[in-house]
Coordinates of C-alpha atoms and ligand atoms in Angstrom, one line a residue:
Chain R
X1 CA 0.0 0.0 0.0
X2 CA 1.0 3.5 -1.0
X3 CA 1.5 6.3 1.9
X4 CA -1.5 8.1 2.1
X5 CA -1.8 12.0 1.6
X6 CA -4.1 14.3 3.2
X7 CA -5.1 16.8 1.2
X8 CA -7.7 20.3 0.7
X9 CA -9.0 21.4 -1.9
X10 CA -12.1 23.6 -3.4
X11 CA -14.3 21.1 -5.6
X12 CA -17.7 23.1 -7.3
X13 CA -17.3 25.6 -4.8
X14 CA -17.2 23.6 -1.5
X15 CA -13.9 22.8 0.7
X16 CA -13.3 19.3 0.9
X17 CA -10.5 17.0 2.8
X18 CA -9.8 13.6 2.0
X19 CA -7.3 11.2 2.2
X20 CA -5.4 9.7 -0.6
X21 CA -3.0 6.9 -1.8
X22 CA -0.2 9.1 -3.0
X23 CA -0.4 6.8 -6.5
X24 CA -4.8 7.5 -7.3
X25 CA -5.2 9.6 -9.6
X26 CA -7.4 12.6 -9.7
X27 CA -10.6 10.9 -11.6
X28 CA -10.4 7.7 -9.3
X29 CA -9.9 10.1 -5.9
X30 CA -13.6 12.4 -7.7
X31 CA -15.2 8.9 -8.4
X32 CA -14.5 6.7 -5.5
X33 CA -14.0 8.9 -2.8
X34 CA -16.2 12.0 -3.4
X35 CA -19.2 9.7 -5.4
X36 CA -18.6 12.6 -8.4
X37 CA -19.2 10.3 -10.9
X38 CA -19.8 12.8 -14.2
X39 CA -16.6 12.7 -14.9
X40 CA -15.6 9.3 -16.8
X41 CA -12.7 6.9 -17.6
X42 CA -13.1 5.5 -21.2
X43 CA -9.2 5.1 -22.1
X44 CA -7.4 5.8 -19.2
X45 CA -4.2 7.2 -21.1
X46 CA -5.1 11.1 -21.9
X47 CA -6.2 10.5 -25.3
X48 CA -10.2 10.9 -25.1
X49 CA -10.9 13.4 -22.8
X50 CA -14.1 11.5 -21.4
X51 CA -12.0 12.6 -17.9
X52 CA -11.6 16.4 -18.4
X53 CA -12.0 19.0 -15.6
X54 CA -11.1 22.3 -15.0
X55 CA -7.9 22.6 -12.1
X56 CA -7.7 26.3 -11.5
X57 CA -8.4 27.6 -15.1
X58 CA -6.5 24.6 -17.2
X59 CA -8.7 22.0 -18.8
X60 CA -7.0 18.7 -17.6
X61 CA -7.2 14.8 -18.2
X62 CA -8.0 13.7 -14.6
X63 CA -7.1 10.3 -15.5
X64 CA -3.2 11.2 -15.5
X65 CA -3.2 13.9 -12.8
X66 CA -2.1 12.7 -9.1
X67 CA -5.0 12.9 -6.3
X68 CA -2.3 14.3 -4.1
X69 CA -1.2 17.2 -6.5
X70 CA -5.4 18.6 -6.1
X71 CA -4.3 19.9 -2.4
X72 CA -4.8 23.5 -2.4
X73 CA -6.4 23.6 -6.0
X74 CA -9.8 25.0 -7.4
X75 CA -11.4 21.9 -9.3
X76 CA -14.9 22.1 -11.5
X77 CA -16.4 19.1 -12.5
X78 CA -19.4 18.8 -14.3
X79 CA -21.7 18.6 -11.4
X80 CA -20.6 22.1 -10.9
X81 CA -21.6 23.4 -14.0
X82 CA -25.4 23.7 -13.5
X83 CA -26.6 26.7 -11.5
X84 CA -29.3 26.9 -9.3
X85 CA -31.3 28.3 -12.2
X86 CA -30.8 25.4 -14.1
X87 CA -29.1 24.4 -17.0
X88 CA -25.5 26.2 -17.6
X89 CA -25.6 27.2 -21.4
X90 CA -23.3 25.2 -22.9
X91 CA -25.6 22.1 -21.5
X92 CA -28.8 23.3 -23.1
X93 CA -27.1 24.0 -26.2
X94 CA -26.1 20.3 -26.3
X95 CA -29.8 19.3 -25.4
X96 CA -30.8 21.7 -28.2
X97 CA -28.5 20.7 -31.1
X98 CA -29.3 16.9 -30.3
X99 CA -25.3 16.4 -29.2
X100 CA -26.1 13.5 -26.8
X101 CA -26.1 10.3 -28.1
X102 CA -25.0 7.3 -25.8
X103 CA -24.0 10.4 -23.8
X104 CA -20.2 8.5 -22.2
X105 CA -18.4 11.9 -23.4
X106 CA -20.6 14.4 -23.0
X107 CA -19.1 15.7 -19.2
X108 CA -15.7 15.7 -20.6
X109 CA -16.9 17.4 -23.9
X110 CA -19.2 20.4 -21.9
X111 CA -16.1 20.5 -19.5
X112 CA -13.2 21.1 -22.0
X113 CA -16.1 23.6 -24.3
X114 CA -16.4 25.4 -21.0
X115 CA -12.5 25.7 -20.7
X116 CA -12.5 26.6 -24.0
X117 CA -15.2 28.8 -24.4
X118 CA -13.7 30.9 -20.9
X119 CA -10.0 31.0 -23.3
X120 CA -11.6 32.1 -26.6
X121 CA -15.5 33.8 -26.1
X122 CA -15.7 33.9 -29.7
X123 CA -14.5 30.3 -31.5
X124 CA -14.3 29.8 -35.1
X125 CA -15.7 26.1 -36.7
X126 CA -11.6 26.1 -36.9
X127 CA -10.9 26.8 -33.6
X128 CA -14.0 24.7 -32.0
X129 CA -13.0 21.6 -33.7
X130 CA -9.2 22.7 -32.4
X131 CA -10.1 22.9 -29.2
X132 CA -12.4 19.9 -28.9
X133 CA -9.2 17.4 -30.3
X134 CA -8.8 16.0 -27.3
X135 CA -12.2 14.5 -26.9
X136 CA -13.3 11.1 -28.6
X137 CA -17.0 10.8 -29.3
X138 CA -16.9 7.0 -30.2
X139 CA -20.8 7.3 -31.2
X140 CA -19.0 9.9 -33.8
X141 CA -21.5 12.6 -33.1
X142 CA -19.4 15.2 -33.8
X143 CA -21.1 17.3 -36.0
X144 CA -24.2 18.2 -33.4
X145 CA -20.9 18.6 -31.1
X146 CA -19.5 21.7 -32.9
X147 CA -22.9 22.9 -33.7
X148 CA -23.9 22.8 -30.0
X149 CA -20.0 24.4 -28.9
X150 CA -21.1 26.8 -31.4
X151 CA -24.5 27.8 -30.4
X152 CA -23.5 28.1 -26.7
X153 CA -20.8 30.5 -27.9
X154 CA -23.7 32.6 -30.2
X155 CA -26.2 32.6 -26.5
Chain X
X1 CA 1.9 -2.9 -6.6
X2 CA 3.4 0.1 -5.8
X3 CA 5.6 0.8 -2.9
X4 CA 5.6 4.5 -1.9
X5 CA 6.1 5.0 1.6
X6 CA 6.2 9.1 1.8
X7 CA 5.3 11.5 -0.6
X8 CA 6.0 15.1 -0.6
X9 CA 5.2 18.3 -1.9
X10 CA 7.9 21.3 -1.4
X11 CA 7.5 24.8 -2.3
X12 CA 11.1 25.8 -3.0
X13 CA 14.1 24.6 -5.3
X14 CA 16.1 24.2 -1.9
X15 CA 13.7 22.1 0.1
X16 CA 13.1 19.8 -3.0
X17 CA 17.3 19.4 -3.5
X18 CA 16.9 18.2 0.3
X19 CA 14.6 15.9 -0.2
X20 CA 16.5 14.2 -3.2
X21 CA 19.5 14.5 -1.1
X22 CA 17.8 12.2 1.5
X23 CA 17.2 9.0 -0.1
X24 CA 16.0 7.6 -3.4
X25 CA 13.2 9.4 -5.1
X26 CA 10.5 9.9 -7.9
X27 CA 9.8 13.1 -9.0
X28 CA 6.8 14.4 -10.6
X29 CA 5.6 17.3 -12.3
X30 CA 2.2 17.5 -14.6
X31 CA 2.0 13.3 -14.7
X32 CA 1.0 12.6 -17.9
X33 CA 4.3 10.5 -18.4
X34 CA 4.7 8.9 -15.2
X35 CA 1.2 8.0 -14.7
X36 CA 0.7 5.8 -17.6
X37 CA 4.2 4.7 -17.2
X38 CA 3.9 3.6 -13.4
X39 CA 0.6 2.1 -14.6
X40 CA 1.9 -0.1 -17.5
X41 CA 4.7 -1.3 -15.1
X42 CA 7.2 0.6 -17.4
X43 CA 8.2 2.3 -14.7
X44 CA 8.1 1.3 -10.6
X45 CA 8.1 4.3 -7.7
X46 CA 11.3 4.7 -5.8
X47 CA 10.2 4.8 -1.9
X48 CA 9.7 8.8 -1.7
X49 CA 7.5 10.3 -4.3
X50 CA 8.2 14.0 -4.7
X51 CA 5.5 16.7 -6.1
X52 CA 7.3 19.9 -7.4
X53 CA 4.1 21.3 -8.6
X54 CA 4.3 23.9 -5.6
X55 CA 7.6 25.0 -6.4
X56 CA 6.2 28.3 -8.2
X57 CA 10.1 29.9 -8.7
X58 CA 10.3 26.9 -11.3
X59 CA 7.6 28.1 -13.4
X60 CA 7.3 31.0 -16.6
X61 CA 9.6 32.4 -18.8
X62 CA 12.1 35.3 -18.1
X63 CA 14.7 37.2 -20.1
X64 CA 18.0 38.7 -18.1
X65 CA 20.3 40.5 -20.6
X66 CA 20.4 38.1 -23.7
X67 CA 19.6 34.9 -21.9
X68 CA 15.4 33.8 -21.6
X69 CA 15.2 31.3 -18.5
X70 CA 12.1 28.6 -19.0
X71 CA 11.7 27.3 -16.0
X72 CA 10.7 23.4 -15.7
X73 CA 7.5 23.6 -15.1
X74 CA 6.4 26.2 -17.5
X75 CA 3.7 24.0 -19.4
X76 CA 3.6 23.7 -23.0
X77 CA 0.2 25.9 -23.3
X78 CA 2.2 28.4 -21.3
X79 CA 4.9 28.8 -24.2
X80 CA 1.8 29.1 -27.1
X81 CA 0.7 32.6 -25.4
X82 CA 3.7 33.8 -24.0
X83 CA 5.2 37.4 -25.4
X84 CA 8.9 36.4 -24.6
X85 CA 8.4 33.3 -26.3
X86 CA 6.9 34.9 -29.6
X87 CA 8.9 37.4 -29.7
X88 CA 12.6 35.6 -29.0
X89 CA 11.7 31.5 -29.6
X90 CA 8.7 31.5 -31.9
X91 CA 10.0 28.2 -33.3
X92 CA 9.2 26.9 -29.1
X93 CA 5.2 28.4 -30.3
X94 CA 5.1 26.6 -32.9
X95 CA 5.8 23.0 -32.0
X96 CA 3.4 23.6 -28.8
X97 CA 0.9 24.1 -31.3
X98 CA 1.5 20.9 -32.5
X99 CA 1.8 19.0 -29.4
X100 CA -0.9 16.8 -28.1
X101 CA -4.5 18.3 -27.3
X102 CA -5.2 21.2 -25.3
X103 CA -5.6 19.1 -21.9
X104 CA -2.6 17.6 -22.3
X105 CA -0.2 20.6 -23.3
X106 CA -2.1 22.3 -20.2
X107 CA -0.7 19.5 -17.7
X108 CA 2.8 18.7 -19.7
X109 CA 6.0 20.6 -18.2
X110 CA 9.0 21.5 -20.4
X111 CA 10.8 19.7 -17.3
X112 CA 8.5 16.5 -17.5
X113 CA 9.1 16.5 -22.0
X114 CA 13.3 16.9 -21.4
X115 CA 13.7 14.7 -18.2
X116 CA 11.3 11.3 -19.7
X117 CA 13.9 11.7 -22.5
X118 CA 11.9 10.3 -25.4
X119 CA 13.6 10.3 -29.0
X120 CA 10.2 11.9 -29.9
X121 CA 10.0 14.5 -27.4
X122 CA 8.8 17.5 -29.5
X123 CA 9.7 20.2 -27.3
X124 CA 13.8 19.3 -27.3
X125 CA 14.1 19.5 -30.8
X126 CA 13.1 23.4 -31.3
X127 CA 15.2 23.6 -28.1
X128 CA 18.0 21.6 -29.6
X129 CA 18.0 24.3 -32.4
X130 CA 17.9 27.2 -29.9
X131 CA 20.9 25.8 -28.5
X132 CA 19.3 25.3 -24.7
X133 CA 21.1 24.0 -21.5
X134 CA 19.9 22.8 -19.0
X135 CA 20.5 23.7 -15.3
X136 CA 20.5 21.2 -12.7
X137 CA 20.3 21.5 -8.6
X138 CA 21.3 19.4 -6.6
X139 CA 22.0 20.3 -2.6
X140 CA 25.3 20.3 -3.6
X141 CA 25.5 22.7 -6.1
X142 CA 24.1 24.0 -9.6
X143 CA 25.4 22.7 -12.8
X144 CA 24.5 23.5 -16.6
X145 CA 24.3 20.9 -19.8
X146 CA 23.8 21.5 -22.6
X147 CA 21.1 19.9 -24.0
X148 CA 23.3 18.3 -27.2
X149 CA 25.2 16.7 -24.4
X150 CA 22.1 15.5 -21.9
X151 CA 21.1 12.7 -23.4
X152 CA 22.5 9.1 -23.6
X153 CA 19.5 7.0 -24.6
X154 CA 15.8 6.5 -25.0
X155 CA 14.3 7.5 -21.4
X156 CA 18.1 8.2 -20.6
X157 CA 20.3 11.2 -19.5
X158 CA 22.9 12.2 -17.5
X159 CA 20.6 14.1 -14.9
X160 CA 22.0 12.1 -11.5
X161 CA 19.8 10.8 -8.9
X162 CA 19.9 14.0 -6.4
X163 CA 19.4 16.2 -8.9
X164 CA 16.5 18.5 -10.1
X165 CA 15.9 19.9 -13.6
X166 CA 14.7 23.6 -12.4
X167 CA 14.9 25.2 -16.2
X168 CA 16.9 25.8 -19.6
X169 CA 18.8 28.7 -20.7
X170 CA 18.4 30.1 -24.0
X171 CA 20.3 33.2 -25.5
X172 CA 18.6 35.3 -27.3
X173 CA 19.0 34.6 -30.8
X174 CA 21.1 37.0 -33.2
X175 CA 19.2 39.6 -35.4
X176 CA 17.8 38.1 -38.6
X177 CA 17.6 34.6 -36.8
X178 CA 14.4 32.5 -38.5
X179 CA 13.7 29.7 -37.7
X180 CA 10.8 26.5 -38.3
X181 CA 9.4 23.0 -37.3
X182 CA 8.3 20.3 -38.5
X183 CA 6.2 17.1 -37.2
X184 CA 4.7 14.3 -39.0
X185 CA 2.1 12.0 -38.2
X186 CA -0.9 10.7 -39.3
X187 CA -3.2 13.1 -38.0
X188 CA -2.8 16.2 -36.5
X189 CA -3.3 16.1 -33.0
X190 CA -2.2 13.5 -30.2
X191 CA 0.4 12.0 -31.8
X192 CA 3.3 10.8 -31.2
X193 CA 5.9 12.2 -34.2
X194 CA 7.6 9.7 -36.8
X195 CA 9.9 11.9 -37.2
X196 CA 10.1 15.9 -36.6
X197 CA 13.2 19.0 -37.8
X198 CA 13.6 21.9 -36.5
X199 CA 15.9 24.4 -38.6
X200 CA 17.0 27.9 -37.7
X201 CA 20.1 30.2 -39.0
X202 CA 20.7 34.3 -39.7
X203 CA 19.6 34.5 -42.8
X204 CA 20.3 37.4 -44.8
X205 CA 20.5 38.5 -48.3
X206 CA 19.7 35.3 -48.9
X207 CA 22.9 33.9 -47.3
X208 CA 21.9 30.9 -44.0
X209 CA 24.9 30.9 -41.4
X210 CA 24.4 30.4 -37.6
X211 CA 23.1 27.2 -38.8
X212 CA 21.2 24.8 -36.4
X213 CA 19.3 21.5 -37.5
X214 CA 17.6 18.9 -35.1
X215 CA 16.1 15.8 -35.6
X216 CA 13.5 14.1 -33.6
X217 CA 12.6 10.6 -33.7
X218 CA 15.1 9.1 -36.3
X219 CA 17.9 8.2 -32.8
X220 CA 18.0 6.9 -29.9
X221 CA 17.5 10.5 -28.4
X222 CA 17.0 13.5 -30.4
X223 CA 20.1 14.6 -32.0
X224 CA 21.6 17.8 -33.9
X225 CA 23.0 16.9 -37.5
X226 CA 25.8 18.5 -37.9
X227 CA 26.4 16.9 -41.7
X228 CA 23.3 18.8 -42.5
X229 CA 24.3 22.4 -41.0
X230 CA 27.9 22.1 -43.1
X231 CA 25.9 21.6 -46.3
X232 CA 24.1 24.8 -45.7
X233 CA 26.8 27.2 -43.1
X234 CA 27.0 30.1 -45.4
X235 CA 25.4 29.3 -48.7
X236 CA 22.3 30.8 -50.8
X237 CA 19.3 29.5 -50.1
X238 CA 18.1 28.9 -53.5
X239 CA 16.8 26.0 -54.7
X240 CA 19.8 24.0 -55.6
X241 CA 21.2 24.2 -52.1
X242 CA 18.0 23.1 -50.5
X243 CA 17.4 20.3 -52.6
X244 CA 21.0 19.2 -51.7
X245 CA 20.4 19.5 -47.9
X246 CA 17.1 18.2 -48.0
X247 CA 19.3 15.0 -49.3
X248 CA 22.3 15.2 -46.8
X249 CA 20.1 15.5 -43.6
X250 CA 18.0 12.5 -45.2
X251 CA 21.0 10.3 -45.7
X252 CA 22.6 11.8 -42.2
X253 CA 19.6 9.9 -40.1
X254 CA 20.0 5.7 -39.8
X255 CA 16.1 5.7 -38.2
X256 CA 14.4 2.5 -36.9
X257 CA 11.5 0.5 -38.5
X258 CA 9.4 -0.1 -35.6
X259 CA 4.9 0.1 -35.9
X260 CA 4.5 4.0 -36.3
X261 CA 6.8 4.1 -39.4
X262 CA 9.7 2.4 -41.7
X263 CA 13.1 3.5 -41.8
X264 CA 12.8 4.5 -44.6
X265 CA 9.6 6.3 -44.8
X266 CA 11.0 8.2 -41.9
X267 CA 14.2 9.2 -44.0
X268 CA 11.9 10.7 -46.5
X269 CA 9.9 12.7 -44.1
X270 CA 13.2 14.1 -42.6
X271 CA 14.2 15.2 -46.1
X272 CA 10.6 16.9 -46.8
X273 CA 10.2 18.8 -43.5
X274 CA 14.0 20.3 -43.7
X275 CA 13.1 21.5 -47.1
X276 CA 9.6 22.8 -46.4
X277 CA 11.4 24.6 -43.4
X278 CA 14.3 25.9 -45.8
X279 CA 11.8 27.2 -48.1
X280 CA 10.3 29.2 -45.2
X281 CA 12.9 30.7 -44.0
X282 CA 14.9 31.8 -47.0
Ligands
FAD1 C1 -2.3 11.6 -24.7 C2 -0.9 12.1 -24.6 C3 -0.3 12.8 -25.6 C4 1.0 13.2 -25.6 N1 1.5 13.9 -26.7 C5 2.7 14.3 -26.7 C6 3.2 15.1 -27.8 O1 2.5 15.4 -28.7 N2 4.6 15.4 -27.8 C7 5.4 15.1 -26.7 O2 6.6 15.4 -26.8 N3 4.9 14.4 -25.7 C8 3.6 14.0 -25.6 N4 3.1 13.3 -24.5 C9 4.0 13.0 -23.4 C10 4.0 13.9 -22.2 O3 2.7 14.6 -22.1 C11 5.1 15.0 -22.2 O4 6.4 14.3 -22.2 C12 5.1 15.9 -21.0 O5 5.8 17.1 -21.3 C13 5.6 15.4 -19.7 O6 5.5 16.4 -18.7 P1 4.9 16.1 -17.3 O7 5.0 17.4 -16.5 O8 3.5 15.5 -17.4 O9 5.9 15.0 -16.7 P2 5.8 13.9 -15.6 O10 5.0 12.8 -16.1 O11 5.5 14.5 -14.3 O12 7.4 13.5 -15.6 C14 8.0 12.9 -16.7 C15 9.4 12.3 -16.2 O13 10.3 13.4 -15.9 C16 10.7 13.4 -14.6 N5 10.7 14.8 -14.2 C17 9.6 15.7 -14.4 N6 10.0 16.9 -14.1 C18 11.3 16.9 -13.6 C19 12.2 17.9 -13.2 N7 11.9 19.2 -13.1 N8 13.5 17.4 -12.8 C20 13.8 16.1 -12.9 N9 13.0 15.1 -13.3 C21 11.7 15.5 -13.7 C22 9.7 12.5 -13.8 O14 10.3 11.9 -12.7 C23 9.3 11.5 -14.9 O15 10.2 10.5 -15.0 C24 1.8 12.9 -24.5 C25 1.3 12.2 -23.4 C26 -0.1 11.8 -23.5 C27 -0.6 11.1 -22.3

């Protein structure tokens, strides 16, 4: 057994302390620990995006960052993203444009469009697709995708 | 199974060359190499893991007099919007545009892309064209590499146990330096190159000197080619003398056949992306 860490961080708003093996990563530590389950673990090696969340500003995989290394960081996951007044725009567009199909990428998609979005208010189809090349939609819904990146941008 | 019986997190250079000075040690920095390679069993965790992620003096870019400082963990995103960077090292802009996706480059150090010592690490060819060297702490002392001389093999270089990568030193470029890269593979994002150039030199009235070529992904470690800066050190840049380097540099690489590409098929990519470069530049 790995040493375990205790760490604090800000997650949707809300302090929270936990304890970690120093080897779990961040999405395992959000999963299994803190029952956030939104974000998901499709390849496990940083190449779909299906894990994305936002670590003070940055749009990261959170399949490859350490557990340990989110003491004293800001994390938003997707359960953050909807306010109290309901959906956050980004979300309705994807409800809107029909973007969800089996629905497995879609936190890690609204997560890095969000990131995205926050970087560059006003995206190009160039720079959407750009932007969203670290996110595998297996059901290869991308189109709607864009559409609904590109809608939230317009709202 | 892994076997790490303390982990730590310093905020300074000097607590961190402490730590490494205690006992054997893994360091890490954004992850996304030692992660998947501690996971595949590629790699195992020496008994102290060692987060450097709050070491904030190690991070951005600075210029003092003609030398720019990147420290290790200045992330790859970092160097796409940074006005030292654009101004001084574009060439360091343009491979980060190339590099990964934009979660990745936002987690990846330059540190973490120099120390994991991949023949296909993109940053350290741009930097092997700038010329970098590395500086090293130990709680010993400092010492500085340069970058040519760093590596000794694939995942290999001579960075010792007790010692921490905290940054590479660039000098400014000389007026009229331009400069390009190159990387091929089959799509444009998240991959790993098959081979990638970078080519830079003062270039003026048409004359290239100052020459500097790199090569990624052709050696066991990235390498400069020296055959290919002789065939252009202080000739025109027209077509003929293109075409001919274009041919040296592509005979100067003795590349591996392995499942991303052939020898061969890497040789001719070396040959077009030092002459698309060429044509660039001159
Ligand atoms: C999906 C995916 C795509 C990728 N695409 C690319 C790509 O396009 N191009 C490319 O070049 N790479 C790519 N990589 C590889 C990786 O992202 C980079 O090598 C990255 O720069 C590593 O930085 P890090 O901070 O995450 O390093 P870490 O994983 O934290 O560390 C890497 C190694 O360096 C050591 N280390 C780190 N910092 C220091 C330091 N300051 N001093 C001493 N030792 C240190 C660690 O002990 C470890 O052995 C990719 C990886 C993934 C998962």
């Amino acid at each position: 057994m790995s040493a375990k860490v205790d760490i604090e961080f800000t997650v949707n708003g809300a302090v929270r302390q936990v304890s970690v093996p120093a080897d779990m990563s961040a999405l395992d530590m959000l999963r299994d620990q803190l029952d956030l389950k939104g974000a998901k673990e499709a390849c496990g090696e940083g190449e779909c995006g299906a894990c994305t969340i936002i670590v003070d500003d940055a749009s990261v995989c959170s399949c490859l960052m350490y557990a340990a290394d989110c003491d004293g960081r800001t994390i938003e996951t997707i359960e953050g993203v909807q306010t109290v007044d309901g959906l956050d725009p980004i979300q309705q567009a994807f409800v809107d444009q029909g973007a969800v199909q089996c629905g497995y990428c879609t936190p890690g998609m609204v997560m890095q469009a969000k990131h995205m979005l926050a970087k560059n208010p006003n995206p190009t189809e160039g720079d959407i697709q750009r932007g969203l090349e670290g996110n595998v939609c297996r059901c290869t819904g991308y189109r709607k995708i864009f559409d609904a990146v590109a809608e939230a941008a317009r709202s | 199974m892994s076997n790490i019986e303390n982990y730590l997190a310093p905020s300074s250079i000097e607590d961190a060359a402490a730590a490494l000075a205690a006992g054997p040690a893994t360091i890490v920095a954004g992850g996304t190499d030692l992660m998947l390679q501690t996971g595949s069993g590629q790699k195992t965790y020496a008994p102290t893991l060692i987060n450097i992620q709050k070491i904030t003096e190690m991070r951005g870019i600075s210029k003092d007099g003609d030398t720019i400082r990147i420290g290790a963990l200045t992330t790859i995103t970092d160097l796409l919007t940074d006005a030292i960077i654009a101004e001084h090292l574009p060439v360091l802009a343009t491979m980060a545009d190339k590099f990964a996706s934009d979660q990745i480059r936002n987690a990846s150090s330059i540190g973490g892309n120099i120390c994991n010592a991949s023949p296909a690490g993109d940053s350290i060819v741009p930097m092997l064209m700038y010329k970098a060297e590395v500086v090293l702490v130990a709680s010993t002392g400092t010492r500085k590499v340069p970058l040519n001389e760093f590596f000794t093999g694939p995942g290999k270089s001579v960075i010792q146990e007790n010692e921490l990568l905290i940054g590479v030193d660039i000098a400014v470029p000389p007026a009229g330096f331009k400069g390009g890269f190159g990387k091929f593979g089959p799509r444009p994002a998240l991959e790993i190159a098959m081979a990638s150039v970078s080519v830079g030199g003062v270039v003026k009235d048409g004359v290239i000197s100052d020459v500097r070529v790199a090569f990624g992904a052709v050696a066991p470690t990235p390498i400069r080619s020296a055959e290919t800066e002789v065939a252009l050190e202080g000739k025109k840049l027209d077509e003929e003398t293109i075409s001919a380097a274009g041919e040296v540099a592509s005979s100067s690489v003795n590349p591996i056949t392995d499942v991303r590409a052939s020898d061969w098929y890497r040789r001719h990519l070396i040959r077009v992306m030092t002459e698309e470069i060429l044509n660039d530049v001159s």
